[in-house]
Every structure is written in structure tokens, then in C-alpha cells.
PDB file of C-alpha atoms in Angstrom:
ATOM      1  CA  UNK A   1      78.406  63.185 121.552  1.00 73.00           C
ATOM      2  CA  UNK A   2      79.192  61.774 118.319  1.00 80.00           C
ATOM      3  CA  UNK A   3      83.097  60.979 117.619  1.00 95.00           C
ATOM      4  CA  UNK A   4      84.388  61.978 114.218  1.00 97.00           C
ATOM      5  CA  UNK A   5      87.060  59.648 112.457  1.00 98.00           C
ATOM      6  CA  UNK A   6      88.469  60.831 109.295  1.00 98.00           C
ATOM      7  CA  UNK A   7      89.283  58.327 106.803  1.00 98.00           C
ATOM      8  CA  UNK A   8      90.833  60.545 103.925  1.00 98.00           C
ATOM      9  CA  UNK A   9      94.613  60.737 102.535  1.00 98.00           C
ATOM     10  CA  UNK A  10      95.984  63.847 102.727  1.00 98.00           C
ATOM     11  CA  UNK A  11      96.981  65.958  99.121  1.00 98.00           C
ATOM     12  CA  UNK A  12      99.655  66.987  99.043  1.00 98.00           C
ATOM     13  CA  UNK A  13     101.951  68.954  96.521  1.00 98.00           C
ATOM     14  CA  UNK A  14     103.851  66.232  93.879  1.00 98.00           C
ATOM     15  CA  UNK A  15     102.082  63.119  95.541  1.00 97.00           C
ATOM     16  CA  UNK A  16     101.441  60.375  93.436  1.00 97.00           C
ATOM     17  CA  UNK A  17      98.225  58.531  93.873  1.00 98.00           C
ATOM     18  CA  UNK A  18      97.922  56.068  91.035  1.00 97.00           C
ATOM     19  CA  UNK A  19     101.086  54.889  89.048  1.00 95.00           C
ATOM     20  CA  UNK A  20     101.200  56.579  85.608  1.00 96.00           C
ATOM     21  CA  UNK A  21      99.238  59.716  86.420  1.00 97.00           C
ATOM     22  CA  UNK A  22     100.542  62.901  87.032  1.00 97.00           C
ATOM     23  CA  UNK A  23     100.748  64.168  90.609  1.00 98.00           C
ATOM     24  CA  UNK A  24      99.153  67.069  92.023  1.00 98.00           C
ATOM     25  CA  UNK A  25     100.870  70.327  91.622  1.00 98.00           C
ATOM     26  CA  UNK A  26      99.836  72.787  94.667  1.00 98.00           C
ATOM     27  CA  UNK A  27     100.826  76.232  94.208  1.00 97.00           C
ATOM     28  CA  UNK A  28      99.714  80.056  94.721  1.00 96.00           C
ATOM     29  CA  UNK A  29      97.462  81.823  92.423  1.00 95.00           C
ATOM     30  CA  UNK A  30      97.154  84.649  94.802  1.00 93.00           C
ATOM     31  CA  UNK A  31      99.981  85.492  97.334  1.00 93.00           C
ATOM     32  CA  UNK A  32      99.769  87.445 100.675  1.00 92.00           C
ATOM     33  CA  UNK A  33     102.532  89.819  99.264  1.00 91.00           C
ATOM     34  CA  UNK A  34     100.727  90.766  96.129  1.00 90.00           C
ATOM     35  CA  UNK A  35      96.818  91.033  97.899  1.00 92.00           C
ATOM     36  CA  UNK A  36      98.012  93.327  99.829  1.00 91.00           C
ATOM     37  CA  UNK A  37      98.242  96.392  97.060  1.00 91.00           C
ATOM     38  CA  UNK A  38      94.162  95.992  96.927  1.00 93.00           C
ATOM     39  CA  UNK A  39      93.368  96.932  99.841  1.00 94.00           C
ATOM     40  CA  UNK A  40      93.707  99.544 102.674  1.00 93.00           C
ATOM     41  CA  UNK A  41      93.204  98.308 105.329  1.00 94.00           C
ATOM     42  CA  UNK A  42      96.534  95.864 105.606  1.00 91.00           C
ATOM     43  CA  UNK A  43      94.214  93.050 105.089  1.00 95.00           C
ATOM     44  CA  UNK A  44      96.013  90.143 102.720  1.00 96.00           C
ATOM     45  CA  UNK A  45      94.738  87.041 101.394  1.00 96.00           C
ATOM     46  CA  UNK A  46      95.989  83.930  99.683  1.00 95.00           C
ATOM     47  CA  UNK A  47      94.585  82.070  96.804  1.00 96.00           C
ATOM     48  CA  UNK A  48      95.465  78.599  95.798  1.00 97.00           C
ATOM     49  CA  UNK A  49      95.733  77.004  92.785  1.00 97.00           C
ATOM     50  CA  UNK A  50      95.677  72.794  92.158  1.00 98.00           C
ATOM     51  CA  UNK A  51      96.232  71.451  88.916  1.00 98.00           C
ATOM     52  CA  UNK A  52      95.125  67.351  89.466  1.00 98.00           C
ATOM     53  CA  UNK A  53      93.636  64.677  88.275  1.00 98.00           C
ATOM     54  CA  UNK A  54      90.024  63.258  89.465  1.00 98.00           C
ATOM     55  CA  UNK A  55      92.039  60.234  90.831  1.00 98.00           C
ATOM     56  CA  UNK A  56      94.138  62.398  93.181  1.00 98.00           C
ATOM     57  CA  UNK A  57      94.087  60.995  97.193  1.00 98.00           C
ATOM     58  CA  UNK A  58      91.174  59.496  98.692  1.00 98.00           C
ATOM     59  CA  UNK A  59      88.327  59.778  95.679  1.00 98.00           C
ATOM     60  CA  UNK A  60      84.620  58.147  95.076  1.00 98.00           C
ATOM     61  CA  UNK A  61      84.225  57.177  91.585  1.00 98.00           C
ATOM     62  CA  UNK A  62      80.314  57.912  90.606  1.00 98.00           C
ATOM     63  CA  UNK A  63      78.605  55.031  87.406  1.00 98.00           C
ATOM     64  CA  UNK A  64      79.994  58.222  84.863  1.00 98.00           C
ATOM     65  CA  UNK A  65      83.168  56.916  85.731  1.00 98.00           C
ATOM     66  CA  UNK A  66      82.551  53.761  83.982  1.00 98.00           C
ATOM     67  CA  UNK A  67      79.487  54.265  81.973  1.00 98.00           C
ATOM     68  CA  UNK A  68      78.878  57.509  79.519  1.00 98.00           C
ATOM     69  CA  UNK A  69      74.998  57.412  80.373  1.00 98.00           C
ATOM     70  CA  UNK A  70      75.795  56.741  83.882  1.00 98.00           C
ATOM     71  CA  UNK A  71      75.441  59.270  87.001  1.00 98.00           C
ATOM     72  CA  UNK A  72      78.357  61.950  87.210  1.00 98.00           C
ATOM     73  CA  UNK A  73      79.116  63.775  90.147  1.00 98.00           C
ATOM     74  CA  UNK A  74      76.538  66.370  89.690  1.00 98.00           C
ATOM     75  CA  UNK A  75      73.831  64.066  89.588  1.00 98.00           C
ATOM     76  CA  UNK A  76      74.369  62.261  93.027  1.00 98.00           C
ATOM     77  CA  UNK A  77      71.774  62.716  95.567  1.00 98.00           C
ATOM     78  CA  UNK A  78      73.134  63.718  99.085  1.00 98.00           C
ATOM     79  CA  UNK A  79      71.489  60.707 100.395  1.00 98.00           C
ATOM     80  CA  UNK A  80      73.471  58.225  98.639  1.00 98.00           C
ATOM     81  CA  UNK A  81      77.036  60.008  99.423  1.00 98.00           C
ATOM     82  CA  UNK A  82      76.106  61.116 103.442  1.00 98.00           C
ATOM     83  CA  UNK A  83      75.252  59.537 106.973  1.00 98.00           C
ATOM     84  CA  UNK A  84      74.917  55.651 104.933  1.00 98.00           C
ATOM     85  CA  UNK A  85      74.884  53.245 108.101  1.00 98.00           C
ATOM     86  CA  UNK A  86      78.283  51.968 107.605  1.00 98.00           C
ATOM     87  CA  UNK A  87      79.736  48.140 108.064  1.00 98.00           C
ATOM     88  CA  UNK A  88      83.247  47.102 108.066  1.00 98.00           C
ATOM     89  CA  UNK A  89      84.507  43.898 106.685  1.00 98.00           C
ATOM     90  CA  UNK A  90      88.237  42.607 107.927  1.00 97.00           C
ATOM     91  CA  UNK A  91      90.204  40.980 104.982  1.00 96.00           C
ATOM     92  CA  UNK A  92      93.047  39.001 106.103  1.00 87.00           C
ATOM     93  CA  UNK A  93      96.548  40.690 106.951  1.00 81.00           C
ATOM     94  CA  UNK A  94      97.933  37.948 103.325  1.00 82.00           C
ATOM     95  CA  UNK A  95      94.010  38.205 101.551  1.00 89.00           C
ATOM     96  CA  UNK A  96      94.525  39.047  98.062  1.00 96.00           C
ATOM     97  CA  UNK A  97      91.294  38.369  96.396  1.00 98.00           C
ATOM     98  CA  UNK A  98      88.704  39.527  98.526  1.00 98.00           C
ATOM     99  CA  UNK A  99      85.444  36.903  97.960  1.00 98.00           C
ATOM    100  CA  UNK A 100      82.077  36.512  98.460  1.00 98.00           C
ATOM    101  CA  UNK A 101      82.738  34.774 101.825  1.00 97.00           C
ATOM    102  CA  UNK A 102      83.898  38.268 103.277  1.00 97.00           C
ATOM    103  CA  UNK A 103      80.451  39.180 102.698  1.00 98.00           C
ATOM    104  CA  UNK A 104      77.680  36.528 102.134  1.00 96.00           C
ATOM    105  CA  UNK A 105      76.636  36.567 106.160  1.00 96.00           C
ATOM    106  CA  UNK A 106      76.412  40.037 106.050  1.00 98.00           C
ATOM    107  CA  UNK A 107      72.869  42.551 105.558  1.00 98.00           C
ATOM    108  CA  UNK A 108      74.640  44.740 103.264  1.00 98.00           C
ATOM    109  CA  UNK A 109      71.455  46.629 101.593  1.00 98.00           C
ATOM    110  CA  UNK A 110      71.583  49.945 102.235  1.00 98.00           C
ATOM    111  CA  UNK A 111      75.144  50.483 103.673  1.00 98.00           C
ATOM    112  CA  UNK A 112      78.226  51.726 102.509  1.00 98.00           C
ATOM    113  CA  UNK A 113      80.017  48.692 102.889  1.00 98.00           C
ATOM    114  CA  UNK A 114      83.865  49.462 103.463  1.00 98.00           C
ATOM    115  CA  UNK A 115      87.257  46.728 103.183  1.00 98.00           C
ATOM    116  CA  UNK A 116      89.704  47.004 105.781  1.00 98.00           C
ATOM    117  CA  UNK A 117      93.082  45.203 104.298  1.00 97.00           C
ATOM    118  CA  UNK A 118      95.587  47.550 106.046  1.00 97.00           C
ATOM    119  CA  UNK A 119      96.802  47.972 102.573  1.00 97.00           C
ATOM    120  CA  UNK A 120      96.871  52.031 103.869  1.00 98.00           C
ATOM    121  CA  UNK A 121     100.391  51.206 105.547  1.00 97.00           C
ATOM    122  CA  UNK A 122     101.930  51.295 102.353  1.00 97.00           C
ATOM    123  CA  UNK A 123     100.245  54.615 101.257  1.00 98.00           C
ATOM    124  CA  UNK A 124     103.402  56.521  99.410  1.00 97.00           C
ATOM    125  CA  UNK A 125     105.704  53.980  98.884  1.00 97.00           C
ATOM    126  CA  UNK A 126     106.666  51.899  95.841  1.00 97.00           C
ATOM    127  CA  UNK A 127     104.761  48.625  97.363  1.00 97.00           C
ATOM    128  CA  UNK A 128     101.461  50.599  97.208  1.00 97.00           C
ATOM    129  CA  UNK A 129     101.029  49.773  93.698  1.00 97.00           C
ATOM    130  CA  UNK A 130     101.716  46.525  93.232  1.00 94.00           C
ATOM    131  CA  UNK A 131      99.586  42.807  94.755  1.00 95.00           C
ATOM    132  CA  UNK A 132      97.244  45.064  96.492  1.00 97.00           C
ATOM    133  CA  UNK A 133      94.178  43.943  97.937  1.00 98.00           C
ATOM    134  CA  UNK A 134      90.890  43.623  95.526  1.00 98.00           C
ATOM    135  CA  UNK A 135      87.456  42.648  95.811  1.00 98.00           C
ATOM    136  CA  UNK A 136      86.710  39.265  92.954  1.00 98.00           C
ATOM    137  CA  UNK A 137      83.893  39.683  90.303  1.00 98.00           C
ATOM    138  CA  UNK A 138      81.898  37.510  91.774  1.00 98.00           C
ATOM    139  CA  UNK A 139      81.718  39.436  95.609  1.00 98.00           C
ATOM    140  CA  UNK A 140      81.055  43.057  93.524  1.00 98.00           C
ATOM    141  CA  UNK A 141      78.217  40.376  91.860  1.00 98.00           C
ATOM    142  CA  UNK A 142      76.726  39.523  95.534  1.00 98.00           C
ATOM    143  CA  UNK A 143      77.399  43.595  97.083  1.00 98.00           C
ATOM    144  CA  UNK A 144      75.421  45.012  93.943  1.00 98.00           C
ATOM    145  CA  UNK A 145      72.678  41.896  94.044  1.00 98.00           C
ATOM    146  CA  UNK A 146      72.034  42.618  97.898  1.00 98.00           C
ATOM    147  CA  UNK A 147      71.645  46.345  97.854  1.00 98.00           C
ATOM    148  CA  UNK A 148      74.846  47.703  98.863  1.00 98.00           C
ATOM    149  CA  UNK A 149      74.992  51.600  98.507  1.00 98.00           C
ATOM    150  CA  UNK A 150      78.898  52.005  98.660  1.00 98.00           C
ATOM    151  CA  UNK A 151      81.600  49.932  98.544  1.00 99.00           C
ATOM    152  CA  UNK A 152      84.707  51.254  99.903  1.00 98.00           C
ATOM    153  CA  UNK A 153      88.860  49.938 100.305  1.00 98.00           C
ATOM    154  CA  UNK A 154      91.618  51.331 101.652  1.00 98.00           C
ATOM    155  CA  UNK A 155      93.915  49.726  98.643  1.00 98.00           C
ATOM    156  CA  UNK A 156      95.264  50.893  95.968  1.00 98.00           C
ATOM    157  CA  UNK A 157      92.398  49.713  93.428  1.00 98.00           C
ATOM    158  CA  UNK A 158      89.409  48.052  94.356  1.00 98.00           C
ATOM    159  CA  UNK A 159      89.967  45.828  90.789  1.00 98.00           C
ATOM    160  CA  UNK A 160      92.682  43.227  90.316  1.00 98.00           C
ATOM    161  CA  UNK A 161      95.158  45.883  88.468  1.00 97.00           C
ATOM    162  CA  UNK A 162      97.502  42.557  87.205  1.00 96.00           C
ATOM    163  CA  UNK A 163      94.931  42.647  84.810  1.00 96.00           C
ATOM    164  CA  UNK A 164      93.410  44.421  81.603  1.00 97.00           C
ATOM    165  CA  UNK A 165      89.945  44.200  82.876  1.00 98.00           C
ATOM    166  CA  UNK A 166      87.891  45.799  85.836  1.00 98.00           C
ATOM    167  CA  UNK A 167      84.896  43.877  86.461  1.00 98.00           C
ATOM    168  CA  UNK A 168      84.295  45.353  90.038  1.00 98.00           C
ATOM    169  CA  UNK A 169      84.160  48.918  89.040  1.00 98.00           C
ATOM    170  CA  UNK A 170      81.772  47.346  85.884  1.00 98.00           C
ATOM    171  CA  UNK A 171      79.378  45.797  88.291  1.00 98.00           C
ATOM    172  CA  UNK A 172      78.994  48.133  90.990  1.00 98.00           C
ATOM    173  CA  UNK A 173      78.976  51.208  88.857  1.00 98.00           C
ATOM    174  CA  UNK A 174      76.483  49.643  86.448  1.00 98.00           C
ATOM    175  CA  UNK A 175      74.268  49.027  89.624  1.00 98.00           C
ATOM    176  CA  UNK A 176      74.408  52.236  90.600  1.00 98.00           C
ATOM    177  CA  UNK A 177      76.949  51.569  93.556  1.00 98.00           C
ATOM    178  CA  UNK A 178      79.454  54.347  94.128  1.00 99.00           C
ATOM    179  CA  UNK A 179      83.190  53.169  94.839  1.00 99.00           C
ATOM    180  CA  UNK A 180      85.532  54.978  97.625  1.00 99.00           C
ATOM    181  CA  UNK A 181      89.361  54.073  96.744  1.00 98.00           C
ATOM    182  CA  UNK A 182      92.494  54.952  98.660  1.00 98.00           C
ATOM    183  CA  UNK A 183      90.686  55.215 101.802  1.00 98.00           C
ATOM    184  CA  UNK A 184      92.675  54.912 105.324  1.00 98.00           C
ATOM    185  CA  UNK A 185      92.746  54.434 109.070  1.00 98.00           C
ATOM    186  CA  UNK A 186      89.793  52.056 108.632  1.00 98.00           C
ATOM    187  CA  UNK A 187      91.424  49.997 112.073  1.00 97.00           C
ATOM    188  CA  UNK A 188      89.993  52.707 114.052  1.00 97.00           C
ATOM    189  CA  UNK A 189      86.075  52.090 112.779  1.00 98.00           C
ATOM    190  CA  UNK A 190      83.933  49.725 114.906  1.00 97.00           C
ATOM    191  CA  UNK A 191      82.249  46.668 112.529  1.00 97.00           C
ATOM    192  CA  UNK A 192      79.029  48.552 112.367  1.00 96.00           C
ATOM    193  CA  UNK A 193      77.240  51.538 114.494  1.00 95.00           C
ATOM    194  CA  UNK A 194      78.551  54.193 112.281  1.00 97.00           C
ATOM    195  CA  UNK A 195      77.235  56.547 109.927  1.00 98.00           C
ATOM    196  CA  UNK A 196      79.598  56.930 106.346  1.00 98.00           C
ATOM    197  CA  UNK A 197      79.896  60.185 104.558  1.00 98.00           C
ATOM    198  CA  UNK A 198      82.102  60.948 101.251  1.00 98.00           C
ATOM    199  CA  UNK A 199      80.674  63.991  99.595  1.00 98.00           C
ATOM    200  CA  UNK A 200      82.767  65.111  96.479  1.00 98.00           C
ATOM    201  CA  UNK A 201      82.036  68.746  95.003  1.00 98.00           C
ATOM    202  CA  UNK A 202      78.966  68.777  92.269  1.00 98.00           C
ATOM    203  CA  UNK A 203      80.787  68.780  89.100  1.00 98.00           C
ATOM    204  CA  UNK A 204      78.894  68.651  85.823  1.00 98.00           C
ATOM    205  CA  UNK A 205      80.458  66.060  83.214  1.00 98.00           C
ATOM    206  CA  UNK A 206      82.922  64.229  85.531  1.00 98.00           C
ATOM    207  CA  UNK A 207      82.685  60.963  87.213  1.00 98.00           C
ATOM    208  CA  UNK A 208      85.817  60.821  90.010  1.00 98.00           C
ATOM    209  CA  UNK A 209      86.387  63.253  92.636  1.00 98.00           C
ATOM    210  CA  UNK A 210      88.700  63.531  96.047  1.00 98.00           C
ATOM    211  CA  UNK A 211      86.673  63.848  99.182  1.00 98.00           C
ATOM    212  CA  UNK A 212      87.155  64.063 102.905  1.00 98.00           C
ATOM    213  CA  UNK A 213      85.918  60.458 103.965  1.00 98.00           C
ATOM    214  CA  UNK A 214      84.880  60.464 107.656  1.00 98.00           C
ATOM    215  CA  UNK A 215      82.967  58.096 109.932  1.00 98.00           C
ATOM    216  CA  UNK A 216      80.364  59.653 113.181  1.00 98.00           C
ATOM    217  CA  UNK A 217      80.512  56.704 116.128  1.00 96.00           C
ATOM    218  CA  UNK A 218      78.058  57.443 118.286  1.00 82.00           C
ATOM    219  CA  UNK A 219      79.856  57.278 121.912  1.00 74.00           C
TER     220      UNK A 219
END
């Protein structure tokens, strides 16, 4: 029997997921008490209400994220979101700049290709945000030239955020390679012989979504 890992961040009501934009607010739309006038029966119901941004928790950023012409979430095939033979690649427990070394032994084409910097311990707290983990221009260069299909990290960005560029998300989006950020609990993944899925809900005209990232390991 397959074993199911799930590799999300919870959401969770006034959660902050990237410094400067607002945090979730969670709330009722619908409560038991009220639901319960409509029907006879004594049968109540809740309805929930988010108000978010896209980059809320563990999210995949699709090319519309980047590019105006480029995919948005609406326009992504199942097959390039669900069951992608997945590989793991260990950064260093002091790795900042993530390069092509991590990757340049490595079949990549095809996979969704996910970083495992146990940046995730830090999910929540101030250090989160600051000398994360990041992938260098020139190892997006080598994962988009090889055929990568994903290209995931459990960090805080999957760019350099000290500075006012983002070549990663620039090169993988513009080859059509989807990004998973804020991803955790990538320890528990073997290196490879697993199957990757992070399917966000098909939204017309936007480019970043949460989704429930999980790993099958076939036992």
C-alpha cells in the first residue's frame, strides 16, 4: 500500500506567510446558530469565509505569475501538477546559495525536483524571512535546460530575496516550470521512488495558489 506524506503548511487565521503581505483572515460566513432557522429538520451547517492572498501557506506559482502571456492556474494540465516522479536534493544544514552542483549528476527531466534545506524549522518565526535558502541563476538555468517539471523548496523564497531581482522564478517560469514555495517536512521523503502532487484550484486570471503538497512512497 502506498504511504501518504503531506508536505503542506497549515493556514491558519492571522498567519503571516511572506513579510509585507497581509495575513489570512479566517472567519464565518455562515454559522451553525443562524443555519439552523432554514431548516426543519435540526440540521445546521457552517460556512466559511477566507479573505487571503495567492501567496498564503504552502503555494505553486504557475509562468502567469511571472509572465502576462504565461500559463495561469486555469490553464495547467493535471499532468504537470499530479503523480510527477519526484527527486529530492539535500542542501547543506549552512547552504545559502543552492548551485548547479546540487543538481548537475542528477536526471532531472521530467520530475518535480524538490530542495530540502530544513529551512521549514523556522516556519512562523521572525528568522523565516531573512538568509533563507535559494536556488542561484545559474542552477534554475541547468533545472529548466534538463527538463525539470517542478522545482520545489521548503524556504521562504526560492529567489535570493536580499535582492531586487528574481532570476529563478524568471527562468523556470519562462520555461514553463511550475515553482512550489513554503513547502515542509521534506526529511521524511526518500531521494527518489515517490510520486509528487500539488494541485491548486482552476482559477481563471491568477497565477499563485495554496495547495495541499503530498508525496505517495510506495512501501
Amino acid at each position: 500500500m502506498p504511504h501518504l506524506i503531506d508536505l503542506s503548511h497549515s493556514i491558519e487565521n492571522g498567519m503571516t506567510t511572506y513579510k509585507g503581505l497581509p495575513a489570512p483572515h479566517i472567519c464565518d460566513y455562515w454559522e451553525r446558530e443562524h443555519s439552523a432557522a432554514f431548516f426543519d429538520d435540526g440540521s445546521t451547517f457552517q460556512i466559511g469565509r477566507i479573505d487571503m492572498v495567492a501567496n498564503t501557506g504552502t503555494y505553486l506559482d504557475a509562468p502567469f505569475h511571472r509572465y502576462a502571456d504565461g500559463d495561469d492556474l486555469a490553464g495547467l494540465a493535471l499532468d504537470r501538477l499530479a503523480a510527477l516522479p519526484g527527486l529530492v536534493v539535500r542542501a547543506g544544514p549552512a547552504e545559502l546559495a543552492i548551485g548547479v552542483e546540487a543538481f548537475e549528476r542528477l536526471d532531472v527531466a521530467g520530475k518535480a525536483v524538490l530542495v530540502h534545506s530544513g529551512w521549514d524549522r523556522h516556519w512562523r518565526s521572525p528568522a523565516y524571512f531573512e538568509n533563507h535558502p535559494f536556488l542561484t541563476e545559474a542552477a534554475a538555468r541547468l533545472l529548466a535546460d534538463r527538463g525539470a517539471r517542478l522545482v520545489g523548496i521548503d524556504s521562504y523564497n526560492i529567489d535570493d530575496t536580499r535582492t531586487r531581482s528574481r532570476p529563478v522564478h524568471t527562468i523556470l517560469l519562462g520555461a514553463g516550470v511550475l515553482v512550489c514555495e513554503h513547502m515542509t517536512n521534506l526529511g521524511s521523503l526518500p531521494d527518489q521512488g515517490f510520486a509528487f502532487t500539488a494541485v491548486p484550484p482552476k482559477v481563471v486570471g491568477m497565477g499563485t495558489f495554496p495547495v495541499r503538497a503530498f508525496a505517495q512512497v510506495m512501501r
